[in-house]
Each structure stands twice: as structure tokens, then as C-alpha cells.
Amino acid sequence: IAGFGAAVEASRAHVADTSMRDAFEQRLKTICPDAVIFGQGAQRVANTTCVAVANVQAETVLIALDLDGFAVSAGAACSSGKVQRSHVLEAMGFDVSLSSSAIRISSGWQTKAADLDALAESWGRIINRARARTAA
């Protein structure tokens, strides 16, 4: 019981620390200023970011990030395994160009800032490629 209590306390400290998530989200916005971070400024869990760039399909980003070695998701956690527009974002009133572009990124207790930096760099390259194809 004492060990479980210590584990809970250790995890609470990690969950309450939003600094790594906030720095990651700032990095995403620096790379792509028109990216939308859903829930930014609201009280939310410290290990999850939901981000979208209008008119860049989530499926495109998911596949490219997977090829780069990153596991992310589209939509809500309750509909994992499906690549479809988030019903939660739709209910919140976000338009199709954003809600169909949303990806969800979750970090774990072993995630390091360097891991999120690498993910942000990969994400930026993918967004730029997708936009270049759309513009062509």
C-alpha cells in the first residue's frame, strides 16, 4: 500500500507539470503560427496536445509521423484506431477544415523534451510538404 501511495504521489507531480507541454506547443506555434492548439489557455491534462492546421488532413500527418517513428492519433482517445474527424471538436463548433486536421499527441512519464523537439521538427517538415503539394 505504501508503494502504491508513493507511485501515486510521483505521478501526480508529473501530471501537474505543464511546462514541457507548454514549451512543445509554443514550438509548434513558432514553426507554424496558424496552427490551432485546441484548449490552449484552458485547464487540461499536462501530457496531451491536440493540434491542427487547416486544410492539412490528419491522415496525411499521421502516416508521415508514423514513418518518422512517432505514434500519434486523430480524434478522441475513445475512438482510437479510427481516422476520422473528431466528434468532440465538431460539437465544440470547429469547422471541418480544422476538425478533420486535428491530431492528438500524448507524452508519457519517460518522454523527454528532446523527444518533443524531434516530433515538432518532423511535424513542421510534414506540414510544409503538405502545404507545398496543396499550393502546386
PDB file of C-alpha atoms in Angstrom:
ATOM      1  CA  ILE A   1       0.000   0.000   0.000  1.00  0.00           C
ATOM      2  CA  ALA A   2       2.827   2.385   0.854  1.00  0.00           C
ATOM      3  CA  GLY A   3       4.478   1.698  -2.506  1.00  0.00           C
ATOM      4  CA  PHE A   4       1.244   2.402  -4.367  1.00  0.00           C
ATOM      5  CA  GLY A   5       0.852   5.653  -2.430  1.00  0.00           C
ATOM      6  CA  ALA A   6       4.382   6.710  -3.373  1.00  0.00           C
ATOM      7  CA  ALA A   7       3.694   5.893  -7.034  1.00  0.00           C
ATOM      8  CA  VAL A   8       0.516   7.981  -6.978  1.00  0.00           C
ATOM      9  CA  GLU A   9       2.352  10.926  -5.442  1.00  0.00           C
ATOM     10  CA  ALA A  10       5.149  10.668  -8.020  1.00  0.00           C
ATOM     11  CA  SER A  11       2.663  10.540 -10.887  1.00  0.00           C
ATOM     12  CA  ARG A  12       0.677  13.490  -9.516  1.00  0.00           C
ATOM     13  CA  ALA A  13       3.793  15.643  -9.606  1.00  0.00           C
ATOM     14  CA  HIS A  14       4.395  14.657 -13.243  1.00  0.00           C
ATOM     15  CA  VAL A  15       0.764  15.176 -14.294  1.00  0.00           C
ATOM     16  CA  ALA A  16       0.606  18.619 -12.691  1.00  0.00           C
ATOM     17  CA  ASP A  17       3.716  19.907 -14.511  1.00  0.00           C
ATOM     18  CA  THR A  18       2.616  21.581 -17.723  1.00  0.00           C
ATOM     19  CA  SER A  19       5.973  23.156 -18.589  1.00  0.00           C
ATOM     20  CA  MET A  20       7.049  20.505 -21.114  1.00  0.00           C
ATOM     21  CA  ARG A  21       3.650  20.505 -22.850  1.00  0.00           C
ATOM     22  CA  ASP A  22       3.532  24.294 -22.945  1.00  0.00           C
ATOM     23  CA  ALA A  23       7.059  24.546 -24.380  1.00  0.00           C
ATOM     24  CA  PHE A  24       6.169  21.930 -27.007  1.00  0.00           C
ATOM     25  CA  GLU A  25       3.020  23.806 -28.002  1.00  0.00           C
ATOM     26  CA  GLN A  26       4.953  27.073 -28.230  1.00  0.00           C
ATOM     27  CA  ARG A  27       7.439  25.313 -30.507  1.00  0.00           C
ATOM     28  CA  LEU A  28       4.601  24.119 -32.754  1.00  0.00           C
ATOM     29  CA  LYS A  29       3.227  27.670 -32.956  1.00  0.00           C
ATOM     30  CA  THR A  30       6.700  29.025 -33.765  1.00  0.00           C
ATOM     31  CA  ILE A  31       7.063  26.518 -36.594  1.00  0.00           C
ATOM     32  CA  CYS A  32       3.536  27.159 -37.881  1.00  0.00           C
ATOM     33  CA  PRO A  33       1.915  30.323 -36.456  1.00  0.00           C
ATOM     34  CA  ASP A  34      -1.522  29.463 -37.850  1.00  0.00           C
ATOM     35  CA  ALA A  35      -1.607  26.091 -36.089  1.00  0.00           C
ATOM     36  CA  VAL A  36      -4.519  25.784 -33.686  1.00  0.00           C
ATOM     37  CA  ILE A  37      -3.863  24.262 -30.268  1.00  0.00           C
ATOM     38  CA  PHE A  38      -7.250  23.113 -29.020  1.00  0.00           C
ATOM     39  CA  GLY A  39      -7.889  24.015 -25.402  1.00  0.00           C
ATOM     40  CA  GLN A  40      -4.843  26.274 -25.152  1.00  0.00           C
ATOM     41  CA  GLY A  41      -5.265  28.512 -22.140  1.00  0.00           C
ATOM     42  CA  ALA A  42      -7.817  26.187 -20.536  1.00  0.00           C
ATOM     43  CA  GLN A  43      -7.158  23.892 -17.619  1.00  0.00           C
ATOM     44  CA  ARG A  44      -6.391  20.465 -19.117  1.00  0.00           C
ATOM     45  CA  VAL A  45      -4.155  17.453 -18.709  1.00  0.00           C
ATOM     46  CA  ALA A  46      -0.443  18.150 -18.882  1.00  0.00           C
ATOM     47  CA  ASN A  47       0.530  15.344 -21.225  1.00  0.00           C
ATOM     48  CA  THR A  48      -1.771  15.859 -24.208  1.00  0.00           C
ATOM     49  CA  THR A  49      -1.798  18.308 -27.089  1.00  0.00           C
ATOM     50  CA  CYS A  50      -4.429  18.448 -29.804  1.00  0.00           C
ATOM     51  CA  VAL A  51      -3.221  20.498 -32.768  1.00  0.00           C
ATOM     52  CA  ALA A  52      -4.492  21.209 -36.267  1.00  0.00           C
ATOM     53  CA  VAL A  53      -3.507  23.164 -39.329  1.00  0.00           C
ATOM     54  CA  ALA A  54      -6.472  23.996 -41.534  1.00  0.00           C
ATOM     55  CA  ASN A  55      -6.652  22.068 -44.797  1.00  0.00           C
ATOM     56  CA  VAL A  56      -3.865  19.644 -43.877  1.00  0.00           C
ATOM     57  CA  GLN A  57      -5.569  16.289 -43.411  1.00  0.00           C
ATOM     58  CA  ALA A  58      -4.915  14.428 -40.159  1.00  0.00           C
ATOM     59  CA  GLU A  59      -4.441  11.160 -42.053  1.00  0.00           C
ATOM     60  CA  THR A  60      -1.557  12.650 -44.044  1.00  0.00           C
ATOM     61  CA  VAL A  61       0.149  13.854 -40.871  1.00  0.00           C
ATOM     62  CA  LEU A  62      -0.487  10.569 -39.018  1.00  0.00           C
ATOM     63  CA  ILE A  63       1.063   8.445 -41.750  1.00  0.00           C
ATOM     64  CA  ALA A  64       4.077  10.710 -42.196  1.00  0.00           C
ATOM     65  CA  LEU A  65       4.738  10.926 -38.456  1.00  0.00           C
ATOM     66  CA  ASP A  66       4.432   7.155 -38.205  1.00  0.00           C
ATOM     67  CA  LEU A  67       7.033   6.773 -40.946  1.00  0.00           C
ATOM     68  CA  ASP A  68       9.279   9.109 -38.926  1.00  0.00           C
ATOM     69  CA  GLY A  69       8.833   6.887 -35.858  1.00  0.00           C
ATOM     70  CA  PHE A  70       6.188   8.832 -33.920  1.00  0.00           C
ATOM     71  CA  ALA A  71       2.891   7.361 -32.735  1.00  0.00           C
ATOM     72  CA  VAL A  72       0.115   9.941 -32.585  1.00  0.00           C
ATOM     73  CA  SER A  73      -3.629   9.789 -33.082  1.00  0.00           C
ATOM     74  CA  ALA A  74      -6.517  11.615 -34.685  1.00  0.00           C
ATOM     75  CA  GLY A  75      -9.793  12.260 -32.954  1.00  0.00           C
ATOM     76  CA  ALA A  76     -10.616  11.451 -29.373  1.00  0.00           C
ATOM     77  CA  ALA A  77      -8.993   8.685 -27.351  1.00  0.00           C
ATOM     78  CA  CYS A  78     -12.344   6.918 -27.174  1.00  0.00           C
ATOM     79  CA  SER A  79     -12.277   6.446 -30.947  1.00  0.00           C
ATOM     80  CA  SER A  80      -8.669   5.364 -31.319  1.00  0.00           C
ATOM     81  CA  GLY A  81      -7.942   3.179 -34.298  1.00  0.00           C
ATOM     82  CA  LYS A  82     -10.221   5.276 -36.486  1.00  0.00           C
ATOM     83  CA  VAL A  83      -9.020   8.070 -38.706  1.00  0.00           C
ATOM     84  CA  GLN A  84     -11.986  10.347 -38.724  1.00  0.00           C
ATOM     85  CA  ARG A  85     -12.965  13.837 -37.771  1.00  0.00           C
ATOM     86  CA  SER A  86     -13.288  14.373 -34.015  1.00  0.00           C
ATOM     87  CA  HIS A  87     -16.916  14.404 -32.916  1.00  0.00           C
ATOM     88  CA  VAL A  88     -15.800  16.371 -29.837  1.00  0.00           C
ATOM     89  CA  LEU A  89     -14.292  19.182 -31.916  1.00  0.00           C
ATOM     90  CA  GLU A  90     -17.358  19.138 -34.150  1.00  0.00           C
ATOM     91  CA  ALA A  91     -19.608  19.503 -31.075  1.00  0.00           C
ATOM     92  CA  MET A  92     -17.421  22.396 -29.914  1.00  0.00           C
ATOM     93  CA  GLY A  93     -18.252  24.186 -33.167  1.00  0.00           C
ATOM     94  CA  PHE A  94     -14.944  23.915 -35.029  1.00  0.00           C
ATOM     95  CA  ASP A  95     -15.303  23.823 -38.801  1.00  0.00           C
ATOM     96  CA  VAL A  96     -14.448  20.820 -40.947  1.00  0.00           C
ATOM     97  CA  SER A  97     -11.118  22.219 -42.170  1.00  0.00           C
ATOM     98  CA  LEU A  98      -9.851  22.257 -38.584  1.00  0.00           C
ATOM     99  CA  SER A  99     -11.591  19.282 -37.012  1.00  0.00           C
ATOM    100  CA  SER A 100     -10.561  16.971 -39.867  1.00  0.00           C
ATOM    101  CA  SER A 101      -6.970  18.165 -39.459  1.00  0.00           C
ATOM    102  CA  ALA A 102      -6.613  17.563 -35.727  1.00  0.00           C
ATOM    103  CA  ILE A 103      -4.014  15.208 -34.323  1.00  0.00           C
ATOM    104  CA  ARG A 104      -3.639  14.233 -30.683  1.00  0.00           C
ATOM    105  CA  ILE A 105      -0.171  13.922 -29.196  1.00  0.00           C
ATOM    106  CA  SER A 106       0.282  12.353 -25.787  1.00  0.00           C
ATOM    107  CA  SER A 107       3.504  12.117 -23.831  1.00  0.00           C
ATOM    108  CA  GLY A 108       4.366   9.595 -21.172  1.00  0.00           C
ATOM    109  CA  TRP A 109       6.401   9.612 -17.998  1.00  0.00           C
ATOM    110  CA  GLN A 110       9.527   8.677 -19.975  1.00  0.00           C
ATOM    111  CA  THR A 111       9.076  11.391 -22.617  1.00  0.00           C
ATOM    112  CA  LYS A 112      11.940  13.870 -22.704  1.00  0.00           C
ATOM    113  CA  ALA A 113      11.940  17.431 -24.032  1.00  0.00           C
ATOM    114  CA  ALA A 114      14.296  16.246 -26.800  1.00  0.00           C
ATOM    115  CA  ASP A 115      11.646  13.732 -27.917  1.00  0.00           C
ATOM    116  CA  LEU A 116       9.096  16.504 -28.290  1.00  0.00           C
ATOM    117  CA  ASP A 117      11.639  18.707 -30.082  1.00  0.00           C
ATOM    118  CA  ALA A 118      12.235  15.928 -32.620  1.00  0.00           C
ATOM    119  CA  LEU A 119       8.494  15.464 -33.047  1.00  0.00           C
ATOM    120  CA  ALA A 120       7.993  19.199 -33.591  1.00  0.00           C
ATOM    121  CA  GLU A 121      10.723  19.260 -36.262  1.00  0.00           C
ATOM    122  CA  SER A 122       9.203  16.285 -38.061  1.00  0.00           C
ATOM    123  CA  TRP A 123       5.707  17.786 -37.808  1.00  0.00           C
ATOM    124  CA  GLY A 124       6.958  21.074 -39.270  1.00  0.00           C
ATOM    125  CA  ARG A 125       8.538  19.326 -42.281  1.00  0.00           C
ATOM    126  CA  ILE A 126       5.324  17.371 -42.857  1.00  0.00           C
ATOM    127  CA  ILE A 127       3.126  20.476 -42.664  1.00  0.00           C
ATOM    128  CA  ASN A 128       5.411  22.346 -45.083  1.00  0.00           C
ATOM    129  CA  ARG A 129       5.385  19.427 -47.572  1.00  0.00           C
ATOM    130  CA  ALA A 130       1.604  19.119 -47.373  1.00  0.00           C
ATOM    131  CA  ARG A 131       1.151  22.821 -47.968  1.00  0.00           C
ATOM    132  CA  ALA A 132       3.585  22.808 -50.885  1.00  0.00           C
ATOM    133  CA  ARG A 133       1.596  19.995 -52.545  1.00  0.00           C
ATOM    134  CA  THR A 134      -1.661  21.864 -51.979  1.00  0.00           C
ATOM    135  CA  ALA A 135      -0.222  25.074 -53.473  1.00  0.00           C
ATOM    136  CA  ALA A 136       1.152  23.320 -56.542  1.00  0.00           C
TER     137      ALA A 136
END
